[in-house]
Amino acid sequence: MSDQLNPEVNQTFNQGMQPKNYLVESILVTIFCCLPLGIVGIVFASQVSTKYVAGDYAGAEDSSKQAKKFMMWGLIAGVVVLVSYLAIMGTTIFALAAQQ
Amino acid sequence: MQKNYLKLFLAFLALSLLTYLYFKYDPINNLLFPKCPLHATTGIYCPGCGSQRATHALLHFDIIGVFKSNILFLPALLLVGYHYVLKTMNHFIGTTYSSILDRPNAPLITLAIVVFYWIARNLPYEVFDFLRP
């Protein structure tokens, strides 16, 4: 926690490794969640390595967090839409079938 | 540790149920499955449009149907599968393969492909019909 408050320490700490870019997860969200949020995730994923190569470690870290955020929102939205839709429609179809 | 296994089990259960539903029912013209909210509201095909139909087709080994629904679906799935197979091998048997998706320019190339695909499948010309679900 104290590392995050001190940007200098945070920067040296992060210089060793490129932050995770969540590319694979974003691709999966793009394919399966039918919402363009996965594409926003891919945009931020591409910023991670661009900024990292340019030496902007704090920026790369920030893009990594953004990529994760949009990927997660896409995933959550996709799952919520699919599950609630299946539940509502499933119940309706079942109820209609039971009536006949 | 116990909690992780529970999560894994629940995810497996949910995936099995979805696999069964997508195998049994054709998402096209079936009320059970949601329509893409973006396409329903704007009429735009996003790069993921057709994935439900592609999933159904793939579960029936209808490869042509998969490509007709979403031409990038199978390549993307194979790519992600290859990535996770390498990662799993590295984790469990100690190999040190690096996946092409870990290369620095992988995100930019992916983005370029996805954006071009997105534009192309929405162009109002007959030549691009094969890109539409």
PDB file of N, CA and C in Angstrom, chain A:
ATOM      1  N   MET A   1       0.838  -1.204   0.000  1.00  0.00           N
ATOM      2  CA  MET A   1       0.000   0.000   0.000  1.00  0.00           C
ATOM      3  C   MET A   1       0.867   1.245   0.000  1.00  0.00           C
ATOM      4  N   SER A   2       1.939   1.252   0.842  1.00  0.00           N
ATOM      5  CA  SER A   2       2.785   2.442   0.911  1.00  0.00           C
ATOM      6  C   SER A   2       3.538   2.620  -0.407  1.00  0.00           C
ATOM      7  N   ASP A   3       3.772   1.496  -1.119  1.00  0.00           N
ATOM      8  CA  ASP A   3       4.433   1.585  -2.415  1.00  0.00           C
ATOM      9  C   ASP A   3       3.611   2.391  -3.402  1.00  0.00           C
ATOM     10  N   GLN A   4       2.298   2.229  -3.316  1.00  0.00           N
ATOM     11  CA  GLN A   4       1.444   2.929  -4.255  1.00  0.00           C
ATOM     12  C   GLN A   4       1.393   4.420  -3.980  1.00  0.00           C
ATOM     13  N   LEU A   5       1.631   4.795  -2.710  1.00  0.00           N
ATOM     14  CA  LEU A   5       1.584   6.207  -2.371  1.00  0.00           C
ATOM     15  C   LEU A   5       2.855   6.910  -2.858  1.00  0.00           C
ATOM     16  N   ASN A   6       3.928   6.161  -2.988  1.00  0.00           N
ATOM     17  CA  ASN A   6       5.174   6.745  -3.435  1.00  0.00           C
ATOM     18  C   ASN A   6       5.445   6.312  -4.881  1.00  0.00           C
ATOM     19  N   PRO A   7       5.207   7.212  -5.852  1.00  0.00           N
ATOM     20  CA  PRO A   7       5.297   6.817  -7.252  1.00  0.00           C
ATOM     21  C   PRO A   7       6.696   6.334  -7.649  1.00  0.00           C
ATOM     22  N   GLU A   8       7.743   6.916  -7.003  1.00  0.00           N
ATOM     23  CA  GLU A   8       9.100   6.530  -7.383  1.00  0.00           C
ATOM     24  C   GLU A   8       9.369   5.062  -7.050  1.00  0.00           C
ATOM     25  N   VAL A   9       8.965   4.680  -5.844  1.00  0.00           N
ATOM     26  CA  VAL A   9       9.154   3.299  -5.405  1.00  0.00           C
ATOM     27  C   VAL A   9       8.330   2.375  -6.306  1.00  0.00           C
ATOM     28  N   ASN A  10       7.111   2.798  -6.571  1.00  0.00           N
ATOM     29  CA  ASN A  10       6.207   2.010  -7.397  1.00  0.00           C
ATOM     30  C   ASN A  10       6.799   1.772  -8.777  1.00  0.00           C
ATOM     31  N   GLN A  11       7.440   2.826  -9.332  1.00  0.00           N
ATOM     32  CA  GLN A  11       8.000   2.720 -10.669  1.00  0.00           C
ATOM     33  C   GLN A  11       9.163   1.731 -10.713  1.00  0.00           C
ATOM     34  N   THR A  12      10.082   1.842  -9.757  1.00  0.00           N
ATOM     35  CA  THR A  12      11.229   0.930  -9.766  1.00  0.00           C
ATOM     36  C   THR A  12      10.755  -0.492  -9.527  1.00  0.00           C
ATOM     37  N   PHE A  13       9.736  -0.619  -8.714  1.00  0.00           N
ATOM     38  CA  PHE A  13       9.194  -1.934  -8.413  1.00  0.00           C
ATOM     39  C   PHE A  13       8.634  -2.591  -9.666  1.00  0.00           C
ATOM     40  N   ASN A  14       8.050  -1.770 -10.539  1.00  0.00           N
ATOM     41  CA  ASN A  14       7.371  -2.330 -11.702  1.00  0.00           C
ATOM     42  C   ASN A  14       8.260  -2.467 -12.934  1.00  0.00           C
ATOM     43  N   GLN A  15       9.482  -1.938 -12.873  1.00  0.00           N
ATOM     44  CA  GLN A  15      10.287  -1.910 -14.085  1.00  0.00           C
ATOM     45  C   GLN A  15      10.649  -3.297 -14.602  1.00  0.00           C
ATOM     46  N   GLY A  16      10.723  -4.269 -13.696  1.00  0.00           N
ATOM     47  CA  GLY A  16      11.160  -5.588 -14.111  1.00  0.00           C
ATOM     48  C   GLY A  16      10.235  -6.254 -15.104  1.00  0.00           C
ATOM     49  N   MET A  17       8.947  -6.229 -14.820  1.00  0.00           N
ATOM     50  CA  MET A  17       8.045  -7.009 -15.659  1.00  0.00           C
ATOM     51  C   MET A  17       6.933  -6.177 -16.256  1.00  0.00           C
ATOM     52  N   GLN A  18       6.566  -6.516 -17.492  1.00  0.00           N
ATOM     53  CA  GLN A  18       5.447  -5.816 -18.114  1.00  0.00           C
ATOM     54  C   GLN A  18       4.162  -6.225 -17.416  1.00  0.00           C
ATOM     55  N   PRO A  19       3.304  -5.240 -17.094  1.00  0.00           N
ATOM     56  CA  PRO A  19       2.025  -5.599 -16.456  1.00  0.00           C
ATOM     57  C   PRO A  19       1.179  -6.468 -17.380  1.00  0.00           C
ATOM     58  N   LYS A  20       0.356  -7.295 -16.794  1.00  0.00           N
ATOM     59  CA  LYS A  20      -0.517  -8.198 -17.560  1.00  0.00           C
ATOM     60  C   LYS A  20      -1.437  -7.388 -18.465  1.00  0.00           C
ATOM     61  N   ASN A  21      -1.582  -7.816 -19.725  1.00  0.00           N
ATOM     62  CA  ASN A  21      -2.385  -6.996 -20.642  1.00  0.00           C
ATOM     63  C   ASN A  21      -3.811  -7.523 -20.861  1.00  0.00           C
ATOM     64  N   TYR A  22      -4.115  -8.691 -20.320  1.00  0.00           N
ATOM     65  CA  TYR A  22      -5.479  -9.242 -20.385  1.00  0.00           C
ATOM     66  C   TYR A  22      -5.969  -9.408 -21.823  1.00  0.00           C
ATOM     67  N   LEU A  23      -5.024  -9.627 -22.765  1.00  0.00           N
ATOM     68  CA  LEU A  23      -5.417  -9.764 -24.168  1.00  0.00           C
ATOM     69  C   LEU A  23      -6.298 -10.990 -24.391  1.00  0.00           C
ATOM     70  N   VAL A  24      -5.862 -12.136 -23.864  1.00  0.00           N
ATOM     71  CA  VAL A  24      -6.611 -13.381 -24.110  1.00  0.00           C
ATOM     72  C   VAL A  24      -8.018 -13.285 -23.527  1.00  0.00           C
ATOM     73  N   GLU A  25      -8.088 -12.750 -22.307  1.00  0.00           N
ATOM     74  CA  GLU A  25      -9.397 -12.612 -21.668  1.00  0.00           C
ATOM     75  C   GLU A  25     -10.295 -11.670 -22.472  1.00  0.00           C
ATOM     76  N   SER A  26      -9.699 -10.582 -22.971  1.00  0.00           N
ATOM     77  CA  SER A  26     -10.481  -9.623 -23.754  1.00  0.00           C
ATOM     78  C   SER A  26     -10.976 -10.249 -25.058  1.00  0.00           C
ATOM     79  N   ILE A  27     -10.126 -11.090 -25.682  1.00  0.00           N
ATOM     80  CA  ILE A  27     -10.557 -11.773 -26.914  1.00  0.00           C
ATOM     81  C   ILE A  27     -11.753 -12.665 -26.612  1.00  0.00           C
ATOM     82  N   LEU A  28     -11.672 -13.393 -25.499  1.00  0.00           N
ATOM     83  CA  LEU A  28     -12.783 -14.283 -25.127  1.00  0.00           C
ATOM     84  C   LEU A  28     -14.060 -13.494 -24.884  1.00  0.00           C
ATOM     85  N   VAL A  29     -13.932 -12.347 -24.193  1.00  0.00           N
ATOM     86  CA  VAL A  29     -15.113 -11.518 -23.941  1.00  0.00           C
ATOM     87  C   VAL A  29     -15.670 -10.997 -25.263  1.00  0.00           C
ATOM     88  N   THR A  30     -14.769 -10.609 -26.188  1.00  0.00           N
ATOM     89  CA  THR A  30     -15.211 -10.114 -27.490  1.00  0.00           C
ATOM     90  C   THR A  30     -15.989 -11.190 -28.241  1.00  0.00           C
ATOM     91  N   ILE A  31     -15.502 -12.437 -28.188  1.00  0.00           N
ATOM     92  CA  ILE A  31     -16.194 -13.502 -28.922  1.00  0.00           C
ATOM     93  C   ILE A  31     -17.531 -13.832 -28.276  1.00  0.00           C
ATOM     94  N   PHE A  32     -17.524 -14.013 -26.941  1.00  0.00           N
ATOM     95  CA  PHE A  32     -18.676 -14.658 -26.320  1.00  0.00           C
ATOM     96  C   PHE A  32     -19.690 -13.718 -25.692  1.00  0.00           C
ATOM     97  N   CYS A  33     -19.309 -12.475 -25.447  1.00  0.00           N
ATOM     98  CA  CYS A  33     -20.246 -11.651 -24.684  1.00  0.00           C
ATOM     99  C   CYS A  33     -21.038 -10.684 -25.539  1.00  0.00           C
ATOM    100  N   CYS A  34     -20.817 -10.695 -26.842  1.00  0.00           N
ATOM    101  CA  CYS A  34     -21.654  -9.936 -27.758  1.00  0.00           C
ATOM    102  C   CYS A  34     -21.710  -8.448 -27.442  1.00  0.00           C
ATOM    103  N   LEU A  35     -20.828  -7.980 -26.612  1.00  0.00           N
ATOM    104  CA  LEU A  35     -20.812  -6.557 -26.292  1.00  0.00           C
ATOM    105  C   LEU A  35     -19.440  -5.999 -26.648  1.00  0.00           C
ATOM    106  N   PRO A  36     -19.389  -4.780 -27.174  1.00  0.00           N
ATOM    107  CA  PRO A  36     -18.101  -4.241 -27.630  1.00  0.00           C
ATOM    108  C   PRO A  36     -17.124  -3.910 -26.495  1.00  0.00           C
ATOM    109  N   LEU A  37     -17.461  -4.238 -25.256  1.00  0.00           N
ATOM    110  CA  LEU A  37     -16.546  -3.928 -24.147  1.00  0.00           C
ATOM    111  C   LEU A  37     -15.230  -4.692 -24.268  1.00  0.00           C
ATOM    112  N   GLY A  38     -15.285  -5.896 -24.843  1.00  0.00           N
ATOM    113  CA  GLY A  38     -14.064  -6.668 -25.038  1.00  0.00           C
ATOM    114  C   GLY A  38     -13.089  -5.948 -25.966  1.00  0.00           C
ATOM    115  N   ILE A  39     -13.644  -5.220 -26.930  1.00  0.00           N
ATOM    116  CA  ILE A  39     -12.800  -4.495 -27.880  1.00  0.00           C
ATOM    117  C   ILE A  39     -12.099  -3.332 -27.167  1.00  0.00           C
ATOM    118  N   VAL A  40     -12.824  -2.675 -26.255  1.00  0.00           N
ATOM    119  CA  VAL A  40     -12.192  -1.628 -25.456  1.00  0.00           C
ATOM    120  C   VAL A  40     -11.045  -2.248 -24.644  1.00  0.00           C
ATOM    121  N   GLY A  41     -11.269  -3.465 -24.140  1.00  0.00           N
ATOM    122  CA  GLY A  41     -10.221  -4.186 -23.421  1.00  0.00           C
ATOM    123  C   GLY A  41      -9.002  -4.415 -24.310  1.00  0.00           C
ATOM    124  N   ILE A  42      -9.219  -4.786 -25.579  1.00  0.00           N
ATOM    125  CA  ILE A  42      -8.099  -5.020 -26.494  1.00  0.00           C
ATOM    126  C   ILE A  42      -7.347  -3.705 -26.756  1.00  0.00           C
ATOM    127  N   VAL A  43      -8.092  -2.594 -26.849  1.00  0.00           N
ATOM    128  CA  VAL A  43      -7.446  -1.286 -27.046  1.00  0.00           C
ATOM    129  C   VAL A  43      -6.472  -1.007 -25.898  1.00  0.00           C
ATOM    130  N   PHE A  44      -6.945  -1.206 -24.658  1.00  0.00           N
ATOM    131  CA  PHE A  44      -6.065  -0.960 -23.509  1.00  0.00           C
ATOM    132  C   PHE A  44      -4.945  -1.991 -23.435  1.00  0.00           C
ATOM    133  N   ALA A  45      -5.239  -3.224 -23.874  1.00  0.00           N
ATOM    134  CA  ALA A  45      -4.198  -4.257 -23.893  1.00  0.00           C
ATOM    135  C   ALA A  45      -3.042  -3.831 -24.788  1.00  0.00           C
ATOM    136  N   SER A  46      -3.389  -3.208 -25.934  1.00  0.00           N
ATOM    137  CA  SER A  46      -2.322  -2.798 -26.843  1.00  0.00           C
ATOM    138  C   SER A  46      -1.535  -1.616 -26.280  1.00  0.00           C
ATOM    139  N   GLN A  47      -2.204  -0.827 -25.421  1.00  0.00           N
ATOM    140  CA  GLN A  47      -1.491   0.306 -24.814  1.00  0.00           C
ATOM    141  C   GLN A  47      -0.464  -0.153 -23.785  1.00  0.00           C
ATOM    142  N   VAL A  48      -0.719  -1.320 -23.153  1.00  0.00           N
ATOM    143  CA  VAL A  48       0.180  -1.792 -22.101  1.00  0.00           C
ATOM    144  C   VAL A  48       1.594  -1.948 -22.643  1.00  0.00           C
ATOM    145  N   SER A  49       1.728  -2.716 -23.752  1.00  0.00           N
ATOM    146  CA  SER A  49       3.084  -2.961 -24.250  1.00  0.00           C
ATOM    147  C   SER A  49       3.679  -1.714 -24.903  1.00  0.00           C
ATOM    148  N   THR A  50       2.821  -0.911 -25.572  1.00  0.00           N
ATOM    149  CA  THR A  50       3.325   0.317 -26.191  1.00  0.00           C
ATOM    150  C   THR A  50       3.950   1.229 -25.136  1.00  0.00           C
ATOM    151  N   LYS A  51       3.214   1.424 -24.040  1.00  0.00           N
ATOM    152  CA  LYS A  51       3.717   2.306 -22.989  1.00  0.00           C
ATOM    153  C   LYS A  51       4.925   1.698 -22.277  1.00  0.00           C
ATOM    154  N   TYR A  52       4.883   0.365 -22.101  1.00  0.00           N
ATOM    155  CA  TYR A  52       5.978  -0.311 -21.398  1.00  0.00           C
ATOM    156  C   TYR A  52       7.278  -0.176 -22.191  1.00  0.00           C
ATOM    157  N   VAL A  53       7.190  -0.379 -23.503  1.00  0.00           N
ATOM    158  CA  VAL A  53       8.373  -0.269 -24.355  1.00  0.00           C
ATOM    159  C   VAL A  53       8.901   1.163 -24.349  1.00  0.00           C
ATOM    160  N   ALA A  54       7.972   2.143 -24.276  1.00  0.00           N
ATOM    161  CA  ALA A  54       8.379   3.543 -24.269  1.00  0.00           C
ATOM    162  C   ALA A  54       8.939   3.973 -22.910  1.00  0.00           C
ATOM    163  N   GLY A  55       8.914   3.085 -21.930  1.00  0.00           N
ATOM    164  CA  GLY A  55       9.456   3.418 -20.614  1.00  0.00           C
ATOM    165  C   GLY A  55       8.451   4.039 -19.669  1.00  0.00           C
ATOM    166  N   ASP A  56       7.205   4.132 -20.095  1.00  0.00           N
ATOM    167  CA  ASP A  56       6.162   4.713 -19.252  1.00  0.00           C
ATOM    168  C   ASP A  56       5.544   3.607 -18.395  1.00  0.00           C
ATOM    169  N   TYR A  57       6.242   3.255 -17.311  1.00  0.00           N
ATOM    170  CA  TYR A  57       5.818   2.091 -16.521  1.00  0.00           C
ATOM    171  C   TYR A  57       4.514   2.347 -15.769  1.00  0.00           C
ATOM    172  N   ALA A  58       4.374   3.578 -15.238  1.00  0.00           N
ATOM    173  CA  ALA A  58       3.136   3.903 -14.524  1.00  0.00           C
ATOM    174  C   ALA A  58       1.954   3.870 -15.489  1.00  0.00           C
ATOM    175  N   GLY A  59       2.185   4.387 -16.707  1.00  0.00           N
ATOM    176  CA  GLY A  59       1.129   4.381 -17.719  1.00  0.00           C
ATOM    177  C   GLY A  59       0.747   2.973 -18.127  1.00  0.00           C
ATOM    178  N   ALA A  60       1.762   2.108 -18.260  1.00  0.00           N
ATOM    179  CA  ALA A  60       1.498   0.709 -18.624  1.00  0.00           C
ATOM    180  C   ALA A  60       0.668   0.033 -17.545  1.00  0.00           C
ATOM    181  N   GLU A  61       1.037   0.309 -16.299  1.00  0.00           N
ATOM    182  CA  GLU A  61       0.294  -0.252 -15.156  1.00  0.00           C
ATOM    183  C   GLU A  61      -1.162   0.217 -15.197  1.00  0.00           C
ATOM    184  N   ASP A  62      -1.333   1.506 -15.514  1.00  0.00           N
ATOM    185  CA  ASP A  62      -2.672   2.088 -15.570  1.00  0.00           C
ATOM    186  C   ASP A  62      -3.499   1.452 -16.695  1.00  0.00           C
ATOM    187  N   SER A  63      -2.887   1.288 -17.883  1.00  0.00           N
ATOM    188  CA  SER A  63      -3.591   0.658 -19.003  1.00  0.00           C
ATOM    189  C   SER A  63      -3.971  -0.774 -18.669  1.00  0.00           C
ATOM    190  N   SER A  64      -3.074  -1.452 -17.938  1.00  0.00           N
ATOM    191  CA  SER A  64      -3.356  -2.824 -17.521  1.00  0.00           C
ATOM    192  C   SER A  64      -4.615  -2.872 -16.664  1.00  0.00           C
ATOM    193  N   LYS A  65      -4.704  -1.895 -15.729  1.00  0.00           N
ATOM    194  CA  LYS A  65      -5.891  -1.852 -14.856  1.00  0.00           C
ATOM    195  C   LYS A  65      -7.149  -1.559 -15.657  1.00  0.00           C
ATOM    196  N   GLN A  66      -7.029  -0.628 -16.632  1.00  0.00           N
ATOM    197  CA  GLN A  66      -8.184  -0.296 -17.478  1.00  0.00           C
ATOM    198  C   GLN A  66      -8.621  -1.512 -18.300  1.00  0.00           C
ATOM    199  N   ALA A  67      -7.618  -2.211 -18.869  1.00  0.00           N
ATOM    200  CA  ALA A  67      -7.926  -3.396 -19.678  1.00  0.00           C
ATOM    201  C   ALA A  67      -8.693  -4.410 -18.841  1.00  0.00           C
ATOM    202  N   LYS A  68      -8.216  -4.619 -17.599  1.00  0.00           N
ATOM    203  CA  LYS A  68      -8.872  -5.573 -16.708  1.00  0.00           C
ATOM    204  C   LYS A  68     -10.295  -5.120 -16.404  1.00  0.00           C
ATOM    205  N   LYS A  69     -10.434  -3.811 -16.147  1.00  0.00           N
ATOM    206  CA  LYS A  69     -11.744  -3.274 -15.781  1.00  0.00           C
ATOM    207  C   LYS A  69     -12.770  -3.519 -16.900  1.00  0.00           C
ATOM    208  N   PHE A  70     -12.409  -3.144 -18.147  1.00  0.00           N
ATOM    209  CA  PHE A  70     -13.367  -3.291 -19.242  1.00  0.00           C
ATOM    210  C   PHE A  70     -13.640  -4.749 -19.558  1.00  0.00           C
ATOM    211  N   MET A  71     -12.576  -5.581 -19.459  1.00  0.00           N
ATOM    212  CA  MET A  71     -12.762  -7.010 -19.702  1.00  0.00           C
ATOM    213  C   MET A  71     -13.748  -7.573 -18.673  1.00  0.00           C
ATOM    214  N   MET A  72     -13.556  -7.193 -17.389  1.00  0.00           N
ATOM    215  CA  MET A  72     -14.431  -7.701 -16.331  1.00  0.00           C
ATOM    216  C   MET A  72     -15.868  -7.219 -16.522  1.00  0.00           C
ATOM    217  N   TRP A  73     -16.025  -5.932 -16.876  1.00  0.00           N
ATOM    218  CA  TRP A  73     -17.384  -5.405 -17.083  1.00  0.00           C
ATOM    219  C   TRP A  73     -18.075  -6.108 -18.233  1.00  0.00           C
ATOM    220  N   GLY A  74     -17.320  -6.349 -19.309  1.00  0.00           N
ATOM    221  CA  GLY A  74     -17.884  -7.074 -20.446  1.00  0.00           C
ATOM    222  C   GLY A  74     -18.308  -8.464 -20.046  1.00  0.00           C
ATOM    223  N   LEU A  75     -17.430  -9.122 -19.264  1.00  0.00           N
ATOM    224  CA  LEU A  75     -17.721 -10.480 -18.820  1.00  0.00           C
ATOM    225  C   LEU A  75     -18.959 -10.510 -17.929  1.00  0.00           C
ATOM    226  N   ILE A  76     -18.989  -9.584 -16.941  1.00  0.00           N
ATOM    227  CA  ILE A  76     -20.125  -9.544 -16.013  1.00  0.00           C
ATOM    228  C   ILE A  76     -21.418  -9.241 -16.765  1.00  0.00           C
ATOM    229  N   ALA A  77     -21.372  -8.227 -17.646  1.00  0.00           N
ATOM    230  CA  ALA A  77     -22.569  -7.855 -18.403  1.00  0.00           C
ATOM    231  C   ALA A  77     -23.054  -9.037 -19.245  1.00  0.00           C
ATOM    232  N   GLY A  78     -22.094  -9.710 -19.919  1.00  0.00           N
ATOM    233  CA  GLY A  78     -22.463 -10.845 -20.754  1.00  0.00           C
ATOM    234  C   GLY A  78     -23.121 -11.952 -19.950  1.00  0.00           C
ATOM    235  N   VAL A  79     -22.493 -12.293 -18.806  1.00  0.00           N
ATOM    236  CA  VAL A  79     -23.021 -13.377 -17.972  1.00  0.00           C
ATOM    237  C   VAL A  79     -24.392 -13.002 -17.415  1.00  0.00           C
ATOM    238  N   VAL A  80     -24.517 -11.745 -16.926  1.00  0.00           N
ATOM    239  CA  VAL A  80     -25.797 -11.315 -16.347  1.00  0.00           C
ATOM    240  C   VAL A  80     -26.901 -11.341 -17.400  1.00  0.00           C
ATOM    241  N   VAL A  81     -26.610 -10.791 -18.589  1.00  0.00           N
ATOM    242  CA  VAL A  81     -27.610 -10.771 -19.657  1.00  0.00           C
ATOM    243  C   VAL A  81     -28.027 -12.196 -20.022  1.00  0.00           C
ATOM    244  N   LEU A  82     -27.011 -13.063 -20.231  1.00  0.00           N
ATOM    245  CA  LEU A  82     -27.321 -14.431 -20.669  1.00  0.00           C
ATOM    246  C   LEU A  82     -28.106 -15.193 -19.611  1.00  0.00           C
ATOM    247  N   VAL A  83     -27.629 -15.134 -18.352  1.00  0.00           N
ATOM    248  CA  VAL A  83     -28.266 -15.920 -17.294  1.00  0.00           C
ATOM    249  C   VAL A  83     -29.681 -15.426 -17.014  1.00  0.00           C
ATOM    250  N   SER A  84     -29.852 -14.082 -16.908  1.00  0.00           N
ATOM    251  CA  SER A  84     -31.189 -13.589 -16.603  1.00  0.00           C
ATOM    252  C   SER A  84     -32.141 -13.877 -17.764  1.00  0.00           C
ATOM    253  N   TYR A  85     -31.627 -13.747 -18.993  1.00  0.00           N
ATOM    254  CA  TYR A  85     -32.465 -14.019 -20.159  1.00  0.00           C
ATOM    255  C   TYR A  85     -32.900 -15.481 -20.199  1.00  0.00           C
ATOM    256  N   LEU A  86     -31.908 -16.374 -19.977  1.00  0.00           N
ATOM    257  CA  LEU A  86     -32.226 -17.801 -19.970  1.00  0.00           C
ATOM    258  C   LEU A  86     -33.234 -18.134 -18.884  1.00  0.00           C
ATOM    259  N   ALA A  87     -33.057 -17.521 -17.694  1.00  0.00           N
ATOM    260  CA  ALA A  87     -33.939 -17.803 -16.571  1.00  0.00           C
ATOM    261  C   ALA A  87     -35.361 -17.330 -16.882  1.00  0.00           C
ATOM    262  N   ILE A  88     -35.484 -16.075 -17.354  1.00  0.00           N
ATOM    263  CA  ILE A  88     -36.810 -15.512 -17.616  1.00  0.00           C
ATOM    264  C   ILE A  88     -37.508 -16.300 -18.728  1.00  0.00           C
ATOM    265  N   MET A  89     -36.785 -16.501 -19.846  1.00  0.00           N
ATOM    266  CA  MET A  89     -37.391 -17.187 -20.983  1.00  0.00           C
ATOM    267  C   MET A  89     -37.677 -18.648 -20.667  1.00  0.00           C
ATOM    268  N   GLY A  90     -36.762 -19.272 -19.942  1.00  0.00           N
ATOM    269  CA  GLY A  90     -36.953 -20.672 -19.559  1.00  0.00           C
ATOM    270  C   GLY A  90     -38.213 -20.845 -18.738  1.00  0.00           C
ATOM    271  N   THR A  91     -38.373 -19.945 -17.743  1.00  0.00           N
ATOM    272  CA  THR A  91     -39.557 -20.012 -16.885  1.00  0.00           C
ATOM    273  C   THR A  91     -40.823 -19.780 -17.695  1.00  0.00           C
ATOM    274  N   THR A  92     -40.780 -18.764 -18.589  1.00  0.00           N
ATOM    275  CA  THR A  92     -41.950 -18.452 -19.409  1.00  0.00           C
ATOM    276  C   THR A  92     -42.349 -19.634 -20.281  1.00  0.00           C
ATOM    277  N   ILE A  93     -41.371 -20.194 -20.974  1.00  0.00           N
ATOM    278  CA  ILE A  93     -41.660 -21.322 -21.867  1.00  0.00           C
ATOM    279  C   ILE A  93     -42.204 -22.506 -21.068  1.00  0.00           C
ATOM    280  N   PHE A  94     -41.591 -22.742 -19.908  1.00  0.00           N
ATOM    281  CA  PHE A  94     -42.023 -23.843 -19.044  1.00  0.00           C
ATOM    282  C   PHE A  94     -43.457 -23.628 -18.565  1.00  0.00           C
ATOM    283  N   ALA A  95     -43.757 -22.374 -18.157  1.00  0.00           N
ATOM    284  CA  ALA A  95     -45.098 -22.053 -17.663  1.00  0.00           C
ATOM    285  C   ALA A  95     -46.138 -22.219 -18.770  1.00  0.00           C
ATOM    286  N   LEU A  96     -45.799 -21.750 -19.966  1.00  0.00           N
ATOM    287  CA  LEU A  96     -46.719 -21.867 -21.098  1.00  0.00           C
ATOM    288  C   LEU A  96     -46.982 -23.334 -21.447  1.00  0.00           C
ATOM    289  N   ALA A  97     -45.898 -24.110 -21.405  1.00  0.00           N
ATOM    290  CA  ALA A  97     -46.033 -25.527 -21.732  1.00  0.00           C
ATOM    291  C   ALA A  97     -46.889 -26.245 -20.698  1.00  0.00           C
ATOM    292  N   ALA A  98     -46.756 -25.839 -19.431  1.00  0.00           N
ATOM    293  CA  ALA A  98     -47.515 -26.462 -18.354  1.00  0.00           C
ATOM    294  C   ALA A  98     -48.991 -26.136 -18.464  1.00  0.00           C
ATOM    295  N   GLN A  99     -49.286 -24.937 -19.013  1.00  0.00           N
ATOM    296  CA  GLN A  99     -50.673 -24.499 -19.127  1.00  0.00           C
ATOM    297  C   GLN A  99     -51.457 -25.331 -20.141  1.00  0.00           C
ATOM    298  N   GLN A 100     -50.740 -25.711 -21.212  1.00  0.00           N
ATOM    299  CA  GLN A 100     -51.454 -26.375 -22.314  1.00  0.00           C
ATOM    300  C   GLN A 100     -51.838 -27.810 -21.992  1.00  0.00           C
TER     301      GLN A 100
END
